[in-house]
Coordinates of C-alpha atoms and ligand atoms in Angstrom, one line a residue:
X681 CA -17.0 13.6 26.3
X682 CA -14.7 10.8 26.2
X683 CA -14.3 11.6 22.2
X684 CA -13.7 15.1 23.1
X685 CA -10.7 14.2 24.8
X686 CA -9.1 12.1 22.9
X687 CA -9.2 14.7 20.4
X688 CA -8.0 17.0 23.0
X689 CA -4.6 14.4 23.4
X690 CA -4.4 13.8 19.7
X691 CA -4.4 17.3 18.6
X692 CA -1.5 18.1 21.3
X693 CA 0.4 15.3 20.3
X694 CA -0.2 16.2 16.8
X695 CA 1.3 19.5 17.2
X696 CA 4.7 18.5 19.3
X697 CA 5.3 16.1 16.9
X698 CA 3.6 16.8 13.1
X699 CA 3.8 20.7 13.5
X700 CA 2.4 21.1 9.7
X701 CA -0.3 18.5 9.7
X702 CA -3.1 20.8 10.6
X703 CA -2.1 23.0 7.5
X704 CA -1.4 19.7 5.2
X705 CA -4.8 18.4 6.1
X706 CA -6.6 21.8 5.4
X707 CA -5.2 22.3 1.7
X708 CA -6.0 18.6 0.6
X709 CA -9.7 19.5 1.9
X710 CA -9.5 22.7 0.1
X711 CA -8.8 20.6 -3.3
X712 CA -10.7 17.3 -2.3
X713 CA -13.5 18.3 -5.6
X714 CA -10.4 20.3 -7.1
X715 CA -11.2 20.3 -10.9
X716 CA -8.4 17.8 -12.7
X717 CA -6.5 20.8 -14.0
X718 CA -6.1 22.8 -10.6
X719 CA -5.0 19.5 -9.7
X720 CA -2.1 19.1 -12.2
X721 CA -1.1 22.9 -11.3
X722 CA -0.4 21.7 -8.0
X723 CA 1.6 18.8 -9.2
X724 CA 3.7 21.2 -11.6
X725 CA 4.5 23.4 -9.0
X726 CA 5.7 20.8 -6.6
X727 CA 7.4 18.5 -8.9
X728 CA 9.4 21.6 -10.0
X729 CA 10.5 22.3 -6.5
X730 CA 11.5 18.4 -5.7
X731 CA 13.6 18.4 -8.8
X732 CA 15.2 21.6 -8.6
X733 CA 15.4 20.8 -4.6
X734 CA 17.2 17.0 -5.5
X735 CA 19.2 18.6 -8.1
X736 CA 21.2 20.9 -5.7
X737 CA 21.3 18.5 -2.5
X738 CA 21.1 14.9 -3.7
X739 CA 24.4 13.6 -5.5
X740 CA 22.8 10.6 -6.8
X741 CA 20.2 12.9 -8.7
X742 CA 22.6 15.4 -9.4
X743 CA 24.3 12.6 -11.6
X744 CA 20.9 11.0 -12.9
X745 CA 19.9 14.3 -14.3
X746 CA 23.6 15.5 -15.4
X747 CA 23.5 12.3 -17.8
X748 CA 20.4 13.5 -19.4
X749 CA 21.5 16.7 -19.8
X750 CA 18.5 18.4 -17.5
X751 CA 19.3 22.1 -17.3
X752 CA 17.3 23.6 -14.5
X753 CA 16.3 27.0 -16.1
X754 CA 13.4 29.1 -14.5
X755 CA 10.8 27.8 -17.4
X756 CA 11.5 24.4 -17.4
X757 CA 9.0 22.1 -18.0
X758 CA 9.1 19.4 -15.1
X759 CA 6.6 17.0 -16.5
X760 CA 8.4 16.8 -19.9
X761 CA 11.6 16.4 -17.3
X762 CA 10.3 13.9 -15.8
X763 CA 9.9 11.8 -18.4
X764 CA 13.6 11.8 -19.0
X765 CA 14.6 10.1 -15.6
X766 CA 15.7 6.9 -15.1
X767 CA 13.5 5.0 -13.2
X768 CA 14.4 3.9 -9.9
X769 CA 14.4 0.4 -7.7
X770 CA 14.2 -0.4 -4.1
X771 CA 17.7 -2.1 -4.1
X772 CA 19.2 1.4 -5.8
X773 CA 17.4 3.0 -2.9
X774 CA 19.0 0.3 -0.7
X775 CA 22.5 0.7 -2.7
X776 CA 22.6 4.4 -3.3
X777 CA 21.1 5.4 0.1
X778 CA 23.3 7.9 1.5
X779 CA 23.8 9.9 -2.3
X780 CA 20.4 10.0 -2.5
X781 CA 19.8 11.0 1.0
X782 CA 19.9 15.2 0.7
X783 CA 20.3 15.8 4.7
X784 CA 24.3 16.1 4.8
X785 CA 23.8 19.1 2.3
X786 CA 20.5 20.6 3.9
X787 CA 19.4 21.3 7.2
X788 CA 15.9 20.1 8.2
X789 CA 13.9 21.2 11.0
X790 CA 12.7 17.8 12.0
X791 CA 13.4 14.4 10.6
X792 CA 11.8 10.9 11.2
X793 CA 13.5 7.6 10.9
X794 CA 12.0 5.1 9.1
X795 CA 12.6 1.3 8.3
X796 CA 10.9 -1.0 5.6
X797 CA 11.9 -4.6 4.8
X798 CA 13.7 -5.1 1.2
X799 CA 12.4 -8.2 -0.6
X800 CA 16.2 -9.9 -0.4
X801 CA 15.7 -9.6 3.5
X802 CA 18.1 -6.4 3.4
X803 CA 15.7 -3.7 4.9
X804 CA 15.2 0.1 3.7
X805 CA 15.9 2.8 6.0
X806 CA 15.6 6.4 5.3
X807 CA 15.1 9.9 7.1
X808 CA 11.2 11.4 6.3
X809 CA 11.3 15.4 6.7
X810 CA 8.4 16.2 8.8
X811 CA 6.3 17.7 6.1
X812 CA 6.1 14.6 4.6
X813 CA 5.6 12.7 7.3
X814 CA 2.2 15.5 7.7
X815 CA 1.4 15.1 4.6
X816 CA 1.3 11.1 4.7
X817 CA -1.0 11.5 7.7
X818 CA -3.0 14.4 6.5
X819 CA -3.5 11.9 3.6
X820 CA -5.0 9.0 5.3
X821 CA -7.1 11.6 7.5
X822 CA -8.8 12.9 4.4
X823 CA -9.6 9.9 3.0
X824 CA -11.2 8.4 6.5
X825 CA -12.9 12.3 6.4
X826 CA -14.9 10.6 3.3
X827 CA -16.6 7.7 5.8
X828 CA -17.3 10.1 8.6
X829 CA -14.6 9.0 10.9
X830 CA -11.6 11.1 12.4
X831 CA -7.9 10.3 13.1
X832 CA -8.5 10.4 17.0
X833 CA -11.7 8.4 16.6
X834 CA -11.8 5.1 19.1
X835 CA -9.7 2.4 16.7
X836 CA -8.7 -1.1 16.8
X837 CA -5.2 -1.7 14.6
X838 CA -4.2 -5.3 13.3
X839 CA -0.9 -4.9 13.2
X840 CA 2.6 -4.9 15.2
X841 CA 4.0 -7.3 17.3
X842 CA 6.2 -6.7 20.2
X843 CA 7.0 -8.9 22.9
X844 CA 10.3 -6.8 25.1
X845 CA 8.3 -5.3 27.8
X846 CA 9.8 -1.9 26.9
X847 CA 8.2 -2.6 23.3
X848 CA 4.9 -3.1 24.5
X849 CA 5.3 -0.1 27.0
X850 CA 6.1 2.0 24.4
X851 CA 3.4 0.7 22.2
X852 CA 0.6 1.5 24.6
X853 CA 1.7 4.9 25.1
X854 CA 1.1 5.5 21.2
X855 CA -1.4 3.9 21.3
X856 CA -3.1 5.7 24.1
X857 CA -2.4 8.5 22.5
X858 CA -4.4 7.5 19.3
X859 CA -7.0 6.2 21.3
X860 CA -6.0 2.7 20.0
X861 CA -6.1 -1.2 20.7
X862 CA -4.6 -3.7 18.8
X863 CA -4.8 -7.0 18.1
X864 CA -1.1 -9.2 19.0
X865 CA -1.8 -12.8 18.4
X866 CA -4.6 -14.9 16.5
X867 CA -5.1 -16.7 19.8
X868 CA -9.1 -17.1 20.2
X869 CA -8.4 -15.6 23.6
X870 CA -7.2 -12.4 22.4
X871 CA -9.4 -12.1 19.4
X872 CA -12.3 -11.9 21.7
X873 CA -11.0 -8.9 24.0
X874 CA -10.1 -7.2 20.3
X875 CA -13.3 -8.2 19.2
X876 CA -15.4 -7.1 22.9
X877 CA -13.2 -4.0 22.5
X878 CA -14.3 -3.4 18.6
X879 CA -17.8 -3.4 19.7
X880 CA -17.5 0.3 20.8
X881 CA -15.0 1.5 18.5
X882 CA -15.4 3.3 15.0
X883 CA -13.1 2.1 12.9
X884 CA -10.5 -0.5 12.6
X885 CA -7.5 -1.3 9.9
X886 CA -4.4 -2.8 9.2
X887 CA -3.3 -5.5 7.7
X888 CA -6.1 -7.3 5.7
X889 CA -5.4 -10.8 5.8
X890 CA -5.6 -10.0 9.6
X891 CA -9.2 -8.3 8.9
X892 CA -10.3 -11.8 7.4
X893 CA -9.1 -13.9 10.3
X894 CA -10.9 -12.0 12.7
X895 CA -13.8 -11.8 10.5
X896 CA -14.2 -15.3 9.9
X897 CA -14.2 -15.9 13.2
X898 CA -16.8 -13.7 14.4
X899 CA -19.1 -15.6 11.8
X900 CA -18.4 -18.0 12.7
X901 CA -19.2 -17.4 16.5
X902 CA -22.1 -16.4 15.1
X903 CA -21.7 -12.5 15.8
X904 CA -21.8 -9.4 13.2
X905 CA -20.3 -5.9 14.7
X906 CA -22.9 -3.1 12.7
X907 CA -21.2 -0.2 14.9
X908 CA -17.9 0.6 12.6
X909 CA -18.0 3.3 9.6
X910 CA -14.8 2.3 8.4
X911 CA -13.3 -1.3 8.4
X912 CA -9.6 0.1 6.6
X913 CA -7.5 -2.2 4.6
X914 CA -3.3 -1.6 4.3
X915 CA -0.1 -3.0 3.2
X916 CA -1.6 -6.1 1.3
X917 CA -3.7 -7.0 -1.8
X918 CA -7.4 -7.8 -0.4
X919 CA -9.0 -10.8 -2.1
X920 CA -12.6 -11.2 -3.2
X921 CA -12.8 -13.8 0.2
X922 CA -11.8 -11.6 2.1
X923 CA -14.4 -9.2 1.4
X924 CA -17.0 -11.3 1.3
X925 CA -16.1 -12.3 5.1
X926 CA -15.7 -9.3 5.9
X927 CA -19.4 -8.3 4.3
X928 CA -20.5 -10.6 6.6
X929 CA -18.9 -9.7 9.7
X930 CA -19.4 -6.1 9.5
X931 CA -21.8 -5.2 6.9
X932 CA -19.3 -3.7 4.5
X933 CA -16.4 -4.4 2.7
X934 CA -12.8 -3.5 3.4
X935 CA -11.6 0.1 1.9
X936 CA -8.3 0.0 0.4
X937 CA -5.7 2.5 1.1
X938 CA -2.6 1.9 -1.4
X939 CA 0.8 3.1 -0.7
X940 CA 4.3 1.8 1.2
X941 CA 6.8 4.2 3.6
X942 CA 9.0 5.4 0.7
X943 CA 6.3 6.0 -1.6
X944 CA 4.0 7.6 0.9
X945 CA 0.0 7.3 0.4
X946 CA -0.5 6.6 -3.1
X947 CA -4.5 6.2 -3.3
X948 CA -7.2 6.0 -0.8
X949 CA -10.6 3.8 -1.6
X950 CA -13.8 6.6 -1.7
X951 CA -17.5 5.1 -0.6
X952 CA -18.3 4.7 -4.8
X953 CA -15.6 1.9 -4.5
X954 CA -12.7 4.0 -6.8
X955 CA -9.3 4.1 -5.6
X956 CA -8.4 7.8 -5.8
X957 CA -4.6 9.1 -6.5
X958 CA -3.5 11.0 -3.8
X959 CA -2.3 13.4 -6.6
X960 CA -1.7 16.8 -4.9
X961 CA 1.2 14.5 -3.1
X962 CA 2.3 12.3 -5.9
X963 CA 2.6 11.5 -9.9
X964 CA 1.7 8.0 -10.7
X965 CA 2.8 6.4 -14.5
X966 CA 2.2 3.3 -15.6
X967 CA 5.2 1.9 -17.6
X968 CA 4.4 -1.4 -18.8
X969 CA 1.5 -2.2 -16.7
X970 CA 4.1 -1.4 -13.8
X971 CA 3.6 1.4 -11.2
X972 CA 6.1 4.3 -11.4
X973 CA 5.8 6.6 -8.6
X974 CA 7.4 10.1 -7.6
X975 CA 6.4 11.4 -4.0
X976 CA 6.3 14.8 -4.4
X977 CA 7.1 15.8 0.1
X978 CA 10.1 13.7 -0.1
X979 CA 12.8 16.2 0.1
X980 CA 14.8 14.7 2.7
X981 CA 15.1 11.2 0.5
X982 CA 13.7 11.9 -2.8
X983 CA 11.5 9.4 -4.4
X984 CA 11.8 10.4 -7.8
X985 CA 10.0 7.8 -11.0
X986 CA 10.5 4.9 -7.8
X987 CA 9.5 1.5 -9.1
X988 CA 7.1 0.2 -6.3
X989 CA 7.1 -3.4 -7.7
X990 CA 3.2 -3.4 -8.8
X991 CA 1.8 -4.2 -11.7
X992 CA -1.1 -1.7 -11.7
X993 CA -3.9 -0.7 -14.8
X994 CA -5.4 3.0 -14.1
X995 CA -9.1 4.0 -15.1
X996 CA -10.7 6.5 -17.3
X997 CA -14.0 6.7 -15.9
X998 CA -15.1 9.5 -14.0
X999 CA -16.4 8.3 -10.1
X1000 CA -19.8 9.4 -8.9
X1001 CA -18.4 11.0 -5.9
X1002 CA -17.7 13.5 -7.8
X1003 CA -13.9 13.8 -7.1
X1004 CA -11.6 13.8 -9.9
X1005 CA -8.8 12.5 -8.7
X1006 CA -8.1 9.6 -11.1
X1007 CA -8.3 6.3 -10.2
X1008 CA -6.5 3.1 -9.5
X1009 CA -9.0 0.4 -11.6
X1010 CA -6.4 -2.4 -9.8
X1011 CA -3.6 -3.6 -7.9
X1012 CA -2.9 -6.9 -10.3
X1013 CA -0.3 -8.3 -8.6
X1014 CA 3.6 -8.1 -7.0
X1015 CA 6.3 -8.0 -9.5
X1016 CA 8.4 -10.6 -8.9
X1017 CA 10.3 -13.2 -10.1
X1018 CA 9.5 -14.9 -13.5
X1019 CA 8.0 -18.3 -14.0
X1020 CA 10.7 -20.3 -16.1
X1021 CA 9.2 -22.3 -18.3
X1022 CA 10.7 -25.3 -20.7
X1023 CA 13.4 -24.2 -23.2
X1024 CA 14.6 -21.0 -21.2
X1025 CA 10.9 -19.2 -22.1
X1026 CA 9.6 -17.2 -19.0
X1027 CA 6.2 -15.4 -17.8
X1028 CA 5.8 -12.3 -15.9
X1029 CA 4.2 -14.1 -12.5
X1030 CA 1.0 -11.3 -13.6
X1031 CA 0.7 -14.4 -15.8
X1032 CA -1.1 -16.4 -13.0
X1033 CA -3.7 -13.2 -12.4
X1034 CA -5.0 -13.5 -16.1
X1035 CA -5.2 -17.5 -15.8
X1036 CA -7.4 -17.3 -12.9
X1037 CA -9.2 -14.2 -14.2
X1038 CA -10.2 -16.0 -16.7
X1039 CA -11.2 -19.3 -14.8
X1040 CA -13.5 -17.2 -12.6
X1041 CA -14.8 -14.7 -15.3
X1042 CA -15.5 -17.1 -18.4
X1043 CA -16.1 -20.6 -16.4
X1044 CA -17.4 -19.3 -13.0
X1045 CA -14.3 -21.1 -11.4
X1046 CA -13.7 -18.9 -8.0
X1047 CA -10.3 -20.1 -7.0
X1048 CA -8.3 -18.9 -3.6
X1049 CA -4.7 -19.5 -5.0
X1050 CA -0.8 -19.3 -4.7
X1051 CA 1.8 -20.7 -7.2
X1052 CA 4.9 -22.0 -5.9
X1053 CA 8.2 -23.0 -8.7
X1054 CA 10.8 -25.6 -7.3
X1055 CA 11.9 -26.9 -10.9
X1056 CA 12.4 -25.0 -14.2
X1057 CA 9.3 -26.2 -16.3
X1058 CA 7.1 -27.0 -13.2
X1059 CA 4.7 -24.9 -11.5
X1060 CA 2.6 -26.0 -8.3
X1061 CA -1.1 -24.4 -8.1
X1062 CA -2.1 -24.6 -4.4
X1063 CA -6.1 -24.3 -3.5
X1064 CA -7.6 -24.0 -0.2
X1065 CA -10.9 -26.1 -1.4
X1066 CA -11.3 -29.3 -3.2
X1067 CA -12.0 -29.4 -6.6
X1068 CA -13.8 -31.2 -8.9
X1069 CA -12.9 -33.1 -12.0
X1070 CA -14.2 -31.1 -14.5
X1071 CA -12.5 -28.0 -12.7
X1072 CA -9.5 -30.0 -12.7
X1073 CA -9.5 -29.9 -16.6
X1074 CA -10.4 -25.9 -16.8
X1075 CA -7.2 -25.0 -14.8
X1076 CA -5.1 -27.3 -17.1
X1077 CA -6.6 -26.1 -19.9
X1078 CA -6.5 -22.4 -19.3
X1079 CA -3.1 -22.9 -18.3
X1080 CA -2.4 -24.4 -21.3
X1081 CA -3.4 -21.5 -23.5
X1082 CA -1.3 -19.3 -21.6
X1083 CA 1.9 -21.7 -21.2
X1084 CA 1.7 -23.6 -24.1
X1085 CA 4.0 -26.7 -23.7
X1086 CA 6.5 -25.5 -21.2
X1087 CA 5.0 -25.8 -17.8
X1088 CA 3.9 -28.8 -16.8
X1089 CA 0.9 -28.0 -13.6
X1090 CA 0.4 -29.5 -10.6
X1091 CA -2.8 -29.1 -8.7
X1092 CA -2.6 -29.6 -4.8
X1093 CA -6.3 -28.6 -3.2
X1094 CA -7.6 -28.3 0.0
X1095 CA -4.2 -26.6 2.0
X1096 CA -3.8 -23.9 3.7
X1097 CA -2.3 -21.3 1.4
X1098 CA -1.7 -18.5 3.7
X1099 CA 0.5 -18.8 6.4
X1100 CA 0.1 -16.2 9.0
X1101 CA 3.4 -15.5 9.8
X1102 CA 4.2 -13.9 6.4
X1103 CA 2.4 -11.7 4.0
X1104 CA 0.5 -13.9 1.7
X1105 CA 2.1 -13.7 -2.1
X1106 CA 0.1 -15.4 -4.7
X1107 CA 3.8 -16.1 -6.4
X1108 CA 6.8 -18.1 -4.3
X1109 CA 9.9 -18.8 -6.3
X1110 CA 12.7 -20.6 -4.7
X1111 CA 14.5 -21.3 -7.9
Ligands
ZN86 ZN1 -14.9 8.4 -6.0

């Protein structure tokens, strides 16, 4: 009963303010087990619309594709267009905002604001058009349709803090409204009430290094919660501890869902552990083991070959679930700044992913880590354990083989390498 009506609430609310998410979440059902080349049809005939769409309202396009000499005739070929474009950063989008932005030259029905942090502290903002902002939704709702769990489903959200009393207000009426409760603090005090509240919930999610807090402490209170069908991680990379804490704290691992506000929902974790592209709403490339994404509902700020700052590898395999969606085979890592070596020599920071790849793979050296670079030529490896001798000698020499000569290591163990405050990077430069 109680589920009935918070369906009842979330479908109303749904409709005042995501008129086209009902229809949104229908088709991506529809092509769910869409073969690969109904798929790509879909993509054609969107990609063709967004282009043509950003050629006649968004200057900053209009300019992009005038220098490549794109001439929109009715059989263009958009993927083979595609390929053409520049690609594009988050500081362009920062930079070239209002060209890009198409809503002085088109009126839109509806428009959302939205608001992501920039990596120099500068933040993001852009106008969504409502479909997309549908779409994004009817995105995540499909893939929680694949664990048996619904959008208005009782939830428990780590994520959001707010402390003006009109913030918090505000907060609990959306979140009444999505029959929500979150987590605010890692106070033991309020992990509890999350945690007595979680017991009757079906699915949590947010950010993960929030999901291992809580799970950790659970264990170690000495309780498992077996009720949830979905324990959904966002927003960060989720590490092999973190999985195995939250194994044992719920009985299953964390599901991924990949994707940032201006790129929308790039890929969604099925039960056969693949991380399916979202592809009826975007194209993903991989240009030089970096992430290139185009969001194919963003006409209001078009996201067109946007550089996401991953560095990504894609699969070949085909999943047992039977979807052929491709698939995501990993997130390796941010792209950041460079480790500067001895000499002027410098390493992509997806350097420090292979080094302890290889220490865990080939030597059975698990290793929770994060580099840190003060000085040209030094690098800093903290670990949150101690380590032995004979480990000590691995990391330098696997390090070694990567480096050569021109970083010297220094091993600090047993800290604590992820502040809570921030989002944990396994790469800090403050050269
Ligand atoms: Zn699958």
């Amino acid at each position: 009963m109680i589920n009935f009506i918070s369906r009842i609430v979330f479908m109303l609310g749904v409709k005042k303010r995501n008129p086209s998410f009902l229809d949104s979440y229908s088709n991506l059902l529809k092509t769910d087990y869409a073969e690969q080349s109904e798929i790509i049809q879909i993509q054609r005939s969107r990609l063709k619309d967004l282009l043509v769409f950003a050629n006649n309202h968004s200057s900053f396009y209009k300019d992009r594709f005038d220098q490549v000499g794109l001439n929109f005739n009715r059989d263009f070929d958009p993927f083979e267009y595609l390929r053409l474009i520049d690609t594009v950063t988050k500081s362009e989008l920062i930079s070239e905002n209002e060209r890009i932005h198409t809503i002085k030259n088109y009126q839109f029905k509806k428009l959302f604001f939205s608001e992501t942090s920039g990596s120099s502290g500068e933040p993001l903002t852009f106008w969504k058009n409502e479909e997309w902002d549908s779409i994004n939704r009817a995105s995540i709702a499909r893939g929680m349709s694949w664990y048996g769990v619904n959008l208005w489903d009782r939830n428990g959200y780590f994520w959001g803090y707010s402390f003006s009393f009109l913030g918090r207000l505000k907060t609990s009426l959306l979140d009444f409204l999505q029959n929500r409760f979150r987590l605010f603090s890692y106070y033991d005090n309020d992990i509890d009430k999350f945690v007595k509240k979680a017991k009757k919930a079906k699915y949590i999610h947010g950010y993960s290094s929030m999901i291992y807090e809580v799970a950790k402490k659970l264990t170690a209170d000495g309780t498992m919660l077996k009720n949830l069908k979905l324990v959904k991680g966002t927003s960060e990379k989720i590490y092999d501890h973190y999985q195995d804490a939250a194994t044992k704290a719920f009985g299953q691992k964390i599901v991924s869902e990949y994707g940032s506000a201006e790129a929308g929902i790039i890929a969604f974790e099925c039960p056969h552990g693949s991380m399916h592209i979202n592809e009826e709403n975007c194209i993903v490339e991989v240009v030089e083991s970096k992430i290139v994404v185009t969001n194919l509902a963003s006409f209001s700020f078009p996201i067109i070959r946007y550089e996401l700052g991953d560095y990504i590898s894609l699969s070949d395999t085909k999943c047992k679930c039977g979807r052929s969606h491709k698939i995501i085979n990993e997130v390796l890592g941010r792209v950041g700044k460079s480790i500067v070596g001895k000499n002027g020599s410098s390493y992509p920071s997806l350097t420090l992913y292979y080094i302890f790849k290889v220490l865990a793979l080939d030597y059975g050296v698990v290793l929770n880590y994060k580099a840190e670079q003060h000085v040209v030529g030094k690098l800093k490896f903290l670990l949150d354990r101690e380590i032995t001798d004979k480990e000590l000698v691995l990391i330098n020499e696997v390090s070694k083989s990567y480096f050569s000569d021109a970083l010297e290591i220094e091993i600090i163990p047993n800290v604590l390498i992820h502040d809570k405050k921030k989002k944990l990077k396994d790469f800090e430069s403050y050269i």
